[in-house]
Amino acid sequence: MIRFLSQLGRYVLLLQKVFSKPEKASIYYRQTMQEMIYLGFNSIGIITIISFFMGAVITLQTAYNTENPIYPTYLIGLGCRDSIILEFSSSVAALILAGKVGSNIASEIGTMRVTEQIDALEMMGVNSASYLILPKIIATLLFNPLLTLISIIVGIIGGWISGTLAGVITSEDFIYGIQYAFVPYYITYSIIKTVFFAFIITSVSAFQGYYVDGGSLEVGRASTKAVVFSSVLILLFNVILTQLLLS
Amino acid sequence: MIKIKNLNKSFNGNRVMTDISAEFEPGKINLIIGRSGSGKTVLLKSIMGLHEVDDGEIWFEDVIFNKLDFVGRKEIRKEMGVLFQGSALFDSITVEQNVRFPLDMFTNKSPEEKIDRVNFCLNRVNIINANNLYPAELSGGMKKRVAIARAISLNPKYLFCDEPNSGLDPITAILIDELIKELTEEFSMTTIVNTHDMNSVMGIGEKIIFISDGVKCWEGSKDEILHSDCDLLNDFVFANALARKLRSEK
Ligand SMILES: Nc1ncnc2c1ncn2[C@@H]1O[C@H](COP(=O)(O)OP(=O)(O)OP(=O)(O)O)[C@@H](O)[C@H]1O
Ligand SMILES: [Mg+2]
């Protein structure tokens, strides 16, 4: 418990350092653009593939679990849409990104710590925490909502293709279903969650990397911890945010 | 001139520096020697302010460096060049960008002036035609030299080198030592070098401090080091087979 509190204190102090006034704005701008490519753009592939197949599976499962003449088939489209928007494209996608982006951030910053590159930055008058972490946070906060939107669209397309190919629903019914009783707020809800999760992934992973002590073994350990802690926090905040935003 | 007074430092209750005082003179190579784990890196990083000391004073000329805040330290750090134990070049940028980095952070020079300065420093350490390589593409000795170029890019008053020649072959090691010596004299810097290499000690040591388990045990010049009555130092100095042989023949 005491260890947990002291870790939490260190985390808050680090964030304070991260959000203190940057020295040279132009350099930060360039870094942020680069991180958008590394952390955001390079995740489009994995998000697309996974969303496509998850959309496909969700549709088929909805179809086979509601094989009942009373239910109109367009509800399959509706079910697919809502599961993807409400849960998959925000929370599950965030868990996947925690694995990909989180471990990447922790090992990059951790390696810089153990090879004294962070010390070298400090010696050059750079606020290393802010210089290394702030561009990553801003980049993911801006880019991840876009990933969520991509995931929603691709997921629904995946559902449509699998549903029609498997013959469980006609194309017209599916398209009718995904428009039926559409609540635009669900998209907002999904984006809000994504922004929260992006902050959790980036800041928690950066924290793990920044305070690595030792050698490459510890860097590996930090990157594992980054994934585990940010995943657990995502699950926890998923419940809290859902209660706050949907009740 | 750098002066340290009664420095103490512990990590989680573990004492690694006890009451260390010393003076480091300008235009000279000041060596800190000691066995692996004796606390050389901790001492050097404390002087640079990368570790906070528990108590004691670190004077750069007439200011107490360790009492300053980040902004005050930044002013003095402009005058420090550092060669870290593992070179610490930034992996994600090229050799040229590495050497240019301090210029970008600290000066408002024009891009052409910066490039000129970068090339001057790289030439000075004999790195030619490597501007666009990444650190991963360099050998260990080249990395050290690029790191030296980066350290001197702002024309520092103080130069700190943590084991500049560890991991290098004996000939390259001597070249690096000589380079540091030349630069120190050329720019009359106050240079502090950590080492556990007796070759360096006999080659470039003008003023030497020996530490063992975080305690300063001996201080003197390279001429005195062979005749000290400090047992710990003698164990260190005569650890290698050749030195022992020479001694017994004497
Ligand atoms: N960040 C740290 N946290 C805890 N202990 C540390 C830390 N840095 C160094 N130490 C401890 O301080 C002692 C001195 O370490 P230091 O790195 O200064 O040795 P050194 O003389 O530089 O050795 P080497 O020649 O191997 O580089 C060691 O016992 C080490 O375990
Ligand atoms: Mg060391």
Coordinates of C-alpha atoms and ligand atoms in Angstrom, one line a residue:
Chain A
M1 CA 0.0 0.0 0.0
I2 CA 2.8 2.4 1.0
R3 CA 4.7 1.4 -2.2
F4 CA 1.6 2.0 -4.2
L5 CA 1.1 5.5 -2.8
S6 CA 4.8 6.4 -3.3
Q7 CA 4.5 5.2 -6.9
L8 CA 1.4 7.3 -7.4
G9 CA 3.2 10.3 -5.9
R10 CA 6.1 9.8 -8.3
Y11 CA 3.7 9.5 -11.2
V12 CA 2.0 12.8 -10.3
L13 CA 5.4 14.5 -9.9
L14 CA 6.5 13.2 -13.3
L15 CA 3.3 14.5 -14.9
Q16 CA 3.9 17.9 -13.3
K17 CA 7.4 18.0 -14.9
V18 CA 5.9 16.9 -18.2
F19 CA 3.3 19.7 -18.3
S20 CA 5.7 22.5 -17.2
K21 CA 6.3 25.2 -19.7
P22 CA 8.3 23.9 -22.7
E23 CA 11.5 25.7 -23.6
K24 CA 11.5 25.8 -27.4
A25 CA 8.0 25.3 -28.9
S26 CA 9.3 24.7 -32.4
I27 CA 11.2 21.6 -31.4
Y28 CA 8.1 20.2 -29.6
Y29 CA 6.0 20.7 -32.7
R30 CA 8.4 18.7 -34.8
Q31 CA 8.5 15.9 -32.2
T32 CA 4.8 15.8 -31.9
M33 CA 4.4 15.4 -35.7
Q34 CA 6.9 12.5 -35.6
E35 CA 5.2 10.8 -32.7
M36 CA 1.9 11.0 -34.6
I37 CA 3.5 8.9 -37.3
Y38 CA 5.2 6.5 -35.0
L39 CA 2.5 6.0 -32.5
G40 CA -0.6 6.8 -34.5
F41 CA -0.2 6.3 -38.2
N42 CA 1.8 3.1 -37.7
S43 CA -1.1 1.6 -35.7
I44 CA -3.7 2.0 -38.5
G45 CA -2.7 -1.4 -39.9
I46 CA -3.2 -3.5 -36.8
I47 CA -6.4 -1.6 -35.8
T48 CA -7.8 -2.1 -39.3
I49 CA -7.1 -5.8 -39.4
I50 CA -8.4 -6.5 -35.9
S51 CA -11.5 -4.4 -36.4
F52 CA -12.4 -6.0 -39.6
F53 CA -12.3 -9.5 -38.2
M54 CA -13.9 -8.6 -34.9
G55 CA -16.8 -6.9 -36.8
A56 CA -17.1 -10.1 -38.8
V57 CA -17.2 -12.3 -35.8
I58 CA -19.5 -10.1 -33.8
T59 CA -22.1 -10.2 -36.7
L60 CA -22.0 -13.9 -37.1
Q61 CA -22.3 -14.5 -33.3
T62 CA -25.2 -12.1 -33.1
A63 CA -26.8 -13.8 -36.0
Y64 CA -26.4 -17.4 -34.6
N65 CA -27.5 -16.4 -31.1
T66 CA -30.7 -14.7 -32.3
E67 CA -31.9 -17.3 -34.7
N68 CA -35.5 -16.8 -33.9
P69 CA -38.3 -15.9 -36.3
I70 CA -39.7 -13.2 -33.9
Y71 CA -36.5 -11.1 -34.2
P72 CA -36.3 -9.1 -37.4
T73 CA -32.9 -9.8 -39.0
Y74 CA -31.9 -6.1 -39.3
L75 CA -31.3 -6.3 -35.5
I76 CA -28.2 -8.2 -36.3
G77 CA -26.8 -5.0 -38.0
L78 CA -27.9 -2.9 -35.1
G79 CA -26.2 -5.3 -32.6
C80 CA -23.0 -5.3 -34.6
R81 CA -23.0 -1.5 -34.8
D82 CA -23.6 -0.9 -31.1
S83 CA -21.1 -3.5 -29.8
I84 CA -18.5 -2.1 -32.1
I85 CA -19.1 1.6 -31.2
L86 CA -19.7 1.1 -27.5
E87 CA -17.1 -1.4 -26.6
F88 CA -14.9 -2.7 -29.2
S89 CA -13.5 0.4 -31.0
S90 CA -12.8 2.2 -27.7
S91 CA -12.0 -0.3 -25.0
V92 CA -10.7 -3.4 -26.8
A93 CA -8.8 -1.3 -29.3
A94 CA -7.3 0.5 -26.4
L95 CA -6.1 -2.8 -24.9
I96 CA -4.5 -3.7 -28.2
L97 CA -2.9 -0.3 -28.4
A98 CA -1.7 -0.7 -24.8
G99 CA 0.2 -3.8 -26.0
K100 CA 1.6 -2.2 -29.1
V101 CA 2.2 1.5 -28.2
G102 CA 2.6 1.0 -24.5
S103 CA 5.5 -1.5 -24.7
N104 CA 7.0 0.6 -27.4
I105 CA 7.0 3.8 -25.3
A106 CA 8.3 2.1 -22.2
S107 CA 11.1 0.4 -23.9
E108 CA 12.2 3.4 -25.9
I109 CA 12.3 5.7 -22.9
G110 CA 13.7 3.0 -20.7
T111 CA 16.5 2.4 -23.1
M112 CA 17.3 6.1 -23.2
R113 CA 17.4 6.0 -19.4
V114 CA 19.8 3.1 -19.0
T115 CA 22.1 4.4 -21.8
E116 CA 22.3 7.8 -20.1
Q117 CA 20.6 9.6 -23.0
I118 CA 18.2 11.1 -20.5
D119 CA 21.1 12.4 -18.5
A120 CA 22.6 13.8 -21.6
L121 CA 19.4 15.6 -22.3
E122 CA 19.3 17.1 -18.8
M123 CA 22.9 18.2 -19.2
M124 CA 21.9 20.1 -22.3
G125 CA 19.3 22.1 -20.3
V126 CA 16.4 20.1 -21.6
N127 CA 13.5 19.2 -19.4
S128 CA 13.8 15.5 -20.4
A129 CA 10.4 14.5 -19.0
S130 CA 8.6 17.1 -21.0
Y131 CA 10.7 16.7 -24.1
L132 CA 10.3 13.0 -24.3
I133 CA 6.8 12.5 -23.0
L134 CA 4.7 15.5 -23.8
P135 CA 4.8 15.0 -27.6
K136 CA 3.8 11.4 -27.2
I137 CA 0.8 12.4 -25.0
I138 CA -0.4 15.1 -27.4
A139 CA 0.1 12.9 -30.4
T140 CA -1.9 10.0 -29.0
L141 CA -4.6 12.2 -27.6
L142 CA -5.1 13.7 -31.1
F143 CA -4.6 10.6 -33.1
N144 CA -6.3 7.8 -31.2
P145 CA -9.8 9.2 -31.8
L146 CA -9.1 8.9 -35.4
L147 CA -8.1 5.3 -34.9
T148 CA -11.4 4.7 -33.1
L149 CA -13.3 6.1 -36.0
I150 CA -11.4 4.0 -38.4
S151 CA -12.0 1.0 -36.2
I152 CA -15.8 1.7 -36.1
I153 CA -16.1 2.0 -39.9
V154 CA -13.9 -1.0 -40.7
G155 CA -15.6 -3.1 -38.0
I156 CA -19.0 -2.4 -39.5
I157 CA -17.8 -3.1 -43.0
G158 CA -16.3 -6.4 -41.7
G159 CA -19.7 -7.2 -40.2
W160 CA -21.5 -6.4 -43.4
I161 CA -19.2 -8.5 -45.6
S162 CA -19.2 -11.5 -43.3
G163 CA -23.0 -11.3 -42.7
T164 CA -23.9 -11.2 -46.3
L165 CA -21.3 -13.8 -47.4
A166 CA -22.5 -16.2 -44.8
G167 CA -26.0 -15.5 -45.8
V168 CA -27.3 -14.7 -42.3
I169 CA -28.5 -11.3 -43.3
T170 CA -29.2 -9.5 -46.6
S171 CA -27.3 -6.4 -47.5
E172 CA -30.4 -4.2 -47.3
D173 CA -31.3 -5.5 -43.9
F174 CA -27.8 -4.9 -42.5
I175 CA -27.7 -1.4 -43.9
Y176 CA -31.1 -0.7 -42.5
G177 CA -30.1 -2.1 -39.2
I178 CA -27.0 0.0 -38.8
Q179 CA -29.1 3.1 -39.3
Y180 CA -32.0 2.0 -37.1
A181 CA -32.3 3.8 -33.8
F182 CA -28.8 5.3 -34.1
V183 CA -27.7 7.3 -31.1
P184 CA -25.0 9.8 -32.2
Y185 CA -24.0 10.3 -28.5
Y186 CA -22.6 6.7 -28.6
I187 CA -19.8 7.9 -30.9
T188 CA -19.1 10.8 -28.5
Y189 CA -19.0 8.4 -25.6
S190 CA -16.6 6.2 -27.5
I191 CA -14.3 9.1 -28.4
I192 CA -14.3 10.4 -24.8
K193 CA -13.2 6.9 -23.6
T194 CA -10.6 6.7 -26.3
V195 CA -9.1 10.0 -25.2
F196 CA -8.9 8.9 -21.6
F197 CA -7.4 5.6 -22.5
A198 CA -4.8 7.2 -24.8
F199 CA -3.7 9.3 -21.8
I200 CA -3.5 6.3 -19.6
I201 CA -1.5 4.2 -22.1
T202 CA 1.0 6.9 -22.9
S203 CA 1.5 8.4 -19.4
V204 CA 1.7 5.1 -17.6
S205 CA 4.1 3.5 -20.1
A206 CA 6.3 6.6 -20.1
F207 CA 6.4 6.6 -16.3
Q208 CA 7.5 2.9 -16.3
G209 CA 10.2 3.7 -18.8
Y210 CA 11.4 7.0 -17.3
Y211 CA 12.2 5.4 -13.9
V212 CA 14.0 2.3 -15.1
D213 CA 17.0 1.6 -13.0
G214 CA 19.6 -0.9 -14.1
G215 CA 20.1 -2.5 -17.5
S216 CA 18.3 -4.1 -20.4
L217 CA 16.7 -6.7 -18.2
E218 CA 14.9 -3.9 -16.3
V219 CA 13.9 -2.3 -19.6
G220 CA 12.1 -5.5 -20.6
R221 CA 10.4 -5.7 -17.2
A222 CA 9.3 -2.0 -17.5
S223 CA 7.8 -2.7 -20.8
T224 CA 5.8 -5.6 -19.5
K225 CA 4.7 -3.6 -16.5
A226 CA 3.6 -0.8 -18.8
V227 CA 1.3 -3.1 -20.7
V228 CA -0.1 -4.8 -17.6
F229 CA -0.7 -1.6 -15.6
S230 CA -2.2 0.4 -18.5
S231 CA -4.5 -2.5 -19.4
V232 CA -5.8 -2.9 -15.8
L233 CA -6.3 0.9 -15.6
I234 CA -8.2 0.9 -18.9
L235 CA -10.5 -1.9 -17.7
L236 CA -11.1 0.0 -14.4
F237 CA -11.7 3.4 -16.1
N238 CA -13.9 1.7 -18.6
V239 CA -16.3 0.8 -15.8
I240 CA -16.1 4.3 -14.2
L241 CA -16.5 6.2 -17.4
T242 CA -19.4 4.1 -18.6
Q243 CA -21.2 4.7 -15.3
L244 CA -20.5 8.4 -15.6
L245 CA -21.3 8.9 -19.2
L246 CA -24.2 6.5 -19.9
S247 CA -26.2 6.5 -16.7
Chain B
M1 CA 37.9 25.8 -10.8
I2 CA 35.5 23.3 -9.3
K3 CA 35.5 22.7 -5.5
I4 CA 33.5 20.0 -3.7
K5 CA 33.1 20.0 0.0
N6 CA 32.0 17.2 2.2
L7 CA 29.7 15.4 -0.2
N8 CA 27.6 12.7 1.1
K9 CA 25.1 10.5 -0.8
S10 CA 23.1 7.4 -0.2
F11 CA 20.6 5.5 -2.2
N12 CA 17.8 4.0 -0.1
G13 CA 19.9 4.1 3.0
N14 CA 22.9 2.7 1.1
R15 CA 25.9 4.9 1.5
V16 CA 27.8 5.4 -1.7
M17 CA 29.7 8.6 -1.0
T18 CA 31.1 9.6 2.3
D19 CA 32.5 13.1 3.1
I20 CA 34.3 13.7 -0.2
S21 CA 36.1 17.0 -0.6
A22 CA 38.4 18.0 -3.5
E23 CA 39.5 20.7 -5.8
F24 CA 39.7 20.4 -9.6
E25 CA 42.0 22.8 -11.4
P26 CA 41.5 24.5 -14.7
G27 CA 43.7 23.6 -17.7
K28 CA 44.5 20.3 -16.2
I29 CA 43.2 16.7 -16.3
N30 CA 41.9 15.8 -12.9
L31 CA 41.4 12.0 -12.6
I32 CA 39.1 10.2 -10.3
I33 CA 40.2 6.6 -10.0
G34 CA 38.9 3.6 -8.2
R35 CA 37.6 0.1 -8.6
S36 CA 34.4 -0.8 -10.3
G37 CA 31.5 0.2 -8.0
S38 CA 33.6 2.5 -5.9
G39 CA 31.4 5.4 -6.7
K40 CA 33.2 7.3 -9.5
T41 CA 30.1 7.7 -11.7
V42 CA 28.0 8.8 -8.7
L43 CA 30.6 11.4 -7.7
L44 CA 30.8 12.7 -11.3
K45 CA 27.1 12.8 -11.7
S46 CA 26.7 14.6 -8.4
I47 CA 29.1 17.3 -9.5
M48 CA 27.0 17.7 -12.7
G49 CA 23.8 17.8 -10.6
L50 CA 22.4 14.6 -12.1
H51 CA 22.3 13.1 -8.7
E52 CA 21.2 15.3 -5.7
V53 CA 23.7 15.0 -2.9
D54 CA 22.4 14.5 0.6
D55 CA 24.6 17.2 2.0
G56 CA 27.8 19.1 1.0
E57 CA 28.6 21.9 -1.4
I58 CA 29.6 21.9 -5.1
W59 CA 31.3 25.2 -6.1
F60 CA 31.7 26.2 -9.7
E61 CA 34.0 29.3 -9.4
D62 CA 32.1 31.4 -6.8
V63 CA 28.6 29.8 -7.0
I64 CA 27.2 26.9 -5.1
F65 CA 25.9 24.8 -8.0
N66 CA 23.8 22.4 -6.0
K67 CA 21.8 25.1 -4.3
L68 CA 20.6 26.4 -7.7
D69 CA 17.2 25.6 -9.3
F70 CA 16.8 24.1 -12.8
V71 CA 17.1 27.5 -14.5
G72 CA 20.2 28.5 -12.6
R73 CA 21.8 25.2 -13.2
K74 CA 21.0 25.5 -16.9
E75 CA 23.2 28.6 -17.1
I76 CA 26.2 26.8 -15.7
R77 CA 25.4 23.6 -17.6
K78 CA 25.9 25.6 -20.8
E79 CA 29.5 25.6 -19.9
M80 CA 29.8 21.9 -19.3
G81 CA 30.6 19.2 -21.8
V82 CA 30.0 15.6 -20.9
L83 CA 31.2 12.3 -22.2
F84 CA 29.1 9.6 -20.6
Q85 CA 30.3 6.1 -19.9
G86 CA 28.3 4.6 -22.8
S87 CA 28.7 7.6 -25.1
A88 CA 24.9 8.3 -24.7
L89 CA 24.5 9.5 -28.3
F90 CA 20.8 9.9 -29.3
D91 CA 19.9 6.8 -31.3
S92 CA 17.2 8.3 -33.3
I93 CA 19.2 11.1 -34.9
T94 CA 22.3 11.2 -37.1
V95 CA 25.9 12.1 -36.0
E96 CA 25.5 15.6 -37.3
Q97 CA 22.2 16.2 -35.5
N98 CA 23.7 14.8 -32.3
V99 CA 26.6 17.3 -32.4
R100 CA 24.2 20.0 -33.4
F101 CA 21.7 19.3 -30.6
P102 CA 23.4 21.4 -27.9
L103 CA 23.7 24.3 -30.4
D104 CA 20.0 24.1 -31.1
M105 CA 19.1 24.0 -27.4
F106 CA 21.4 26.8 -26.2
T107 CA 22.2 29.2 -29.0
N108 CA 20.5 31.3 -31.6
K109 CA 23.1 30.8 -34.3
S110 CA 22.0 30.6 -37.9
P111 CA 21.8 27.1 -39.5
E112 CA 25.0 27.8 -41.5
E113 CA 27.0 28.8 -38.4
K114 CA 25.7 25.7 -36.6
I115 CA 26.8 23.4 -39.5
D116 CA 30.2 25.1 -39.5
R117 CA 30.6 24.5 -35.8
V118 CA 29.5 20.9 -36.1
N119 CA 32.0 20.2 -38.9
F120 CA 34.7 21.9 -37.0
C121 CA 34.1 19.7 -33.9
L122 CA 33.8 16.5 -35.9
N123 CA 37.0 17.3 -37.7
R124 CA 38.7 18.1 -34.5
V125 CA 38.0 14.5 -33.3
N126 CA 38.9 13.0 -36.7
I127 CA 35.4 12.0 -37.7
I128 CA 35.1 12.7 -41.4
N129 CA 32.3 11.8 -43.8
A130 CA 30.1 10.3 -41.1
N131 CA 27.7 13.2 -40.7
N132 CA 24.7 11.2 -42.0
L133 CA 25.3 8.0 -40.2
Y134 CA 23.3 6.9 -37.2
P135 CA 25.0 6.0 -33.9
A136 CA 24.2 2.3 -34.4
E137 CA 26.4 2.3 -37.5
L138 CA 29.5 3.5 -35.6
S139 CA 32.2 1.5 -33.8
G140 CA 32.7 2.0 -30.1
G141 CA 35.7 4.3 -30.6
M142 CA 33.9 6.4 -33.2
K143 CA 30.9 6.8 -30.8
K144 CA 33.2 8.1 -28.1
R145 CA 34.7 10.6 -30.5
V146 CA 31.4 11.8 -31.7
A147 CA 30.3 12.1 -28.1
I148 CA 33.5 14.2 -27.5
A149 CA 32.6 16.3 -30.5
R150 CA 29.1 16.9 -29.0
A151 CA 30.6 17.6 -25.6
I152 CA 32.9 20.4 -27.0
S153 CA 30.4 21.9 -29.4
L154 CA 29.6 24.7 -27.1
N155 CA 33.2 25.4 -26.2
P156 CA 32.7 24.4 -22.6
K157 CA 34.7 25.6 -19.6
Y158 CA 34.3 22.2 -17.9
L159 CA 34.7 18.8 -19.4
F160 CA 33.5 15.6 -17.7
C161 CA 34.4 12.2 -19.0
D162 CA 33.2 9.0 -17.5
E163 CA 35.6 6.2 -18.4
P164 CA 36.4 7.6 -21.9
N165 CA 38.4 4.6 -23.0
S166 CA 36.6 1.7 -21.4
G167 CA 35.8 -1.0 -24.0
L168 CA 38.4 0.2 -26.5
D169 CA 41.5 -1.5 -27.7
P170 CA 44.8 -0.2 -26.0
I171 CA 45.8 1.9 -29.0
T172 CA 42.4 3.6 -29.6
A173 CA 42.3 4.1 -25.8
I174 CA 45.5 6.1 -25.9
L175 CA 44.3 8.1 -28.8
I176 CA 41.1 9.1 -26.9
D177 CA 43.2 10.0 -23.8
E178 CA 45.5 12.1 -25.9
L179 CA 42.6 13.8 -27.6
I180 CA 41.1 14.7 -24.2
K181 CA 44.4 16.0 -23.0
E182 CA 44.9 18.2 -26.1
L183 CA 41.4 19.6 -26.0
T184 CA 41.9 20.4 -22.3
E185 CA 45.0 22.4 -22.9
E186 CA 43.8 24.0 -26.2
F187 CA 40.6 25.4 -24.5
S188 CA 42.0 25.5 -21.0
M189 CA 39.1 23.5 -19.6
T190 CA 38.7 22.1 -16.2
T191 CA 38.5 18.5 -17.1
I192 CA 37.5 15.6 -14.8
V193 CA 38.0 12.1 -16.0
N194 CA 36.8 8.9 -14.3
T195 CA 38.9 5.9 -15.0
H196 CA 40.1 2.6 -13.7
D197 CA 42.7 2.2 -16.4
M198 CA 46.3 2.6 -15.1
N199 CA 47.5 3.4 -18.6
S200 CA 45.4 6.5 -18.5
V201 CA 46.6 7.3 -15.1
M202 CA 50.2 7.2 -16.1
G203 CA 49.5 8.8 -19.4
I204 CA 47.4 11.8 -18.7
G205 CA 46.9 12.0 -14.9
E206 CA 48.0 15.4 -13.6
K207 CA 46.0 15.4 -10.5
I208 CA 44.6 12.2 -9.2
I209 CA 42.0 11.3 -6.6
F210 CA 41.6 7.7 -5.5
I211 CA 38.3 6.6 -4.1
S212 CA 37.3 3.3 -2.5
D213 CA 33.8 2.4 -1.4
G214 CA 32.8 6.1 -1.6
V215 CA 35.6 7.4 0.5
K216 CA 38.5 9.5 -0.8
C217 CA 41.6 7.6 0.3
W218 CA 44.4 9.4 -1.5
E219 CA 45.2 12.4 -3.6
G220 CA 48.4 13.3 -5.5
S221 CA 50.1 13.3 -8.9
K222 CA 51.1 10.5 -11.2
D223 CA 54.7 10.7 -9.9
E224 CA 53.6 10.2 -6.4
I225 CA 51.2 7.4 -7.1
L226 CA 53.9 4.7 -7.3
H227 CA 55.2 5.5 -3.9
S228 CA 52.2 6.0 -1.7
D229 CA 51.7 4.2 1.6
C230 CA 48.0 3.7 1.1
D231 CA 47.4 -0.1 0.9
L232 CA 44.1 0.2 -1.0
L233 CA 45.8 2.4 -3.6
N234 CA 48.8 0.0 -3.9
D235 CA 46.5 -2.9 -4.4
F236 CA 44.8 -1.0 -7.2
V237 CA 48.0 0.4 -8.8
F238 CA 49.8 -2.9 -8.8
A239 CA 46.8 -5.1 -9.7
N240 CA 48.1 -6.0 -13.1
A241 CA 50.7 -8.7 -13.6
L242 CA 53.2 -6.5 -15.3
A243 CA 53.2 -3.9 -12.7
R244 CA 53.6 -6.5 -9.9
K245 CA 56.5 -8.0 -11.8
L246 CA 58.2 -4.6 -12.2
R247 CA 57.7 -3.9 -8.5
S248 CA 59.2 -7.1 -7.3
E249 CA 62.2 -6.7 -9.4
K250 CA 62.8 -3.3 -8.0
Ligands
LIG1 N1 20.8 5.0 -9.2 C1 21.3 4.3 -8.3 N2 20.5 3.7 -7.3 C2 21.0 2.9 -6.3 N3 22.3 2.6 -6.2 C3 23.2 3.2 -7.1 C4 22.7 4.0 -8.2 N4 23.8 4.4 -8.9 C5 24.8 3.8 -8.4 N5 24.5 3.1 -7.3 C6 25.4 2.3 -6.4 O1 26.5 3.2 -6.1 C7 27.7 2.5 -6.1 C8 28.7 3.2 -6.9 O2 28.4 3.0 -8.3 P1 29.1 3.8 -9.5 O3 28.3 3.6 -10.7 O4 29.5 5.2 -9.0 O5 30.5 2.9 -9.6 P2 31.7 3.2 -10.5 O6 32.8 3.5 -9.7 O7 31.3 4.2 -11.6 O8 31.9 1.8 -11.2 P3 32.3 1.5 -12.7 O9 33.8 1.6 -12.8 O10 31.8 0.0 -12.9 O11 31.5 2.4 -13.6 C9 27.4 1.1 -6.5 O12 27.4 0.2 -5.4 C10 26.0 1.1 -7.1 O13 25.3 0.0 -6.9
MG2 MG 31.0 4.3 -13.6

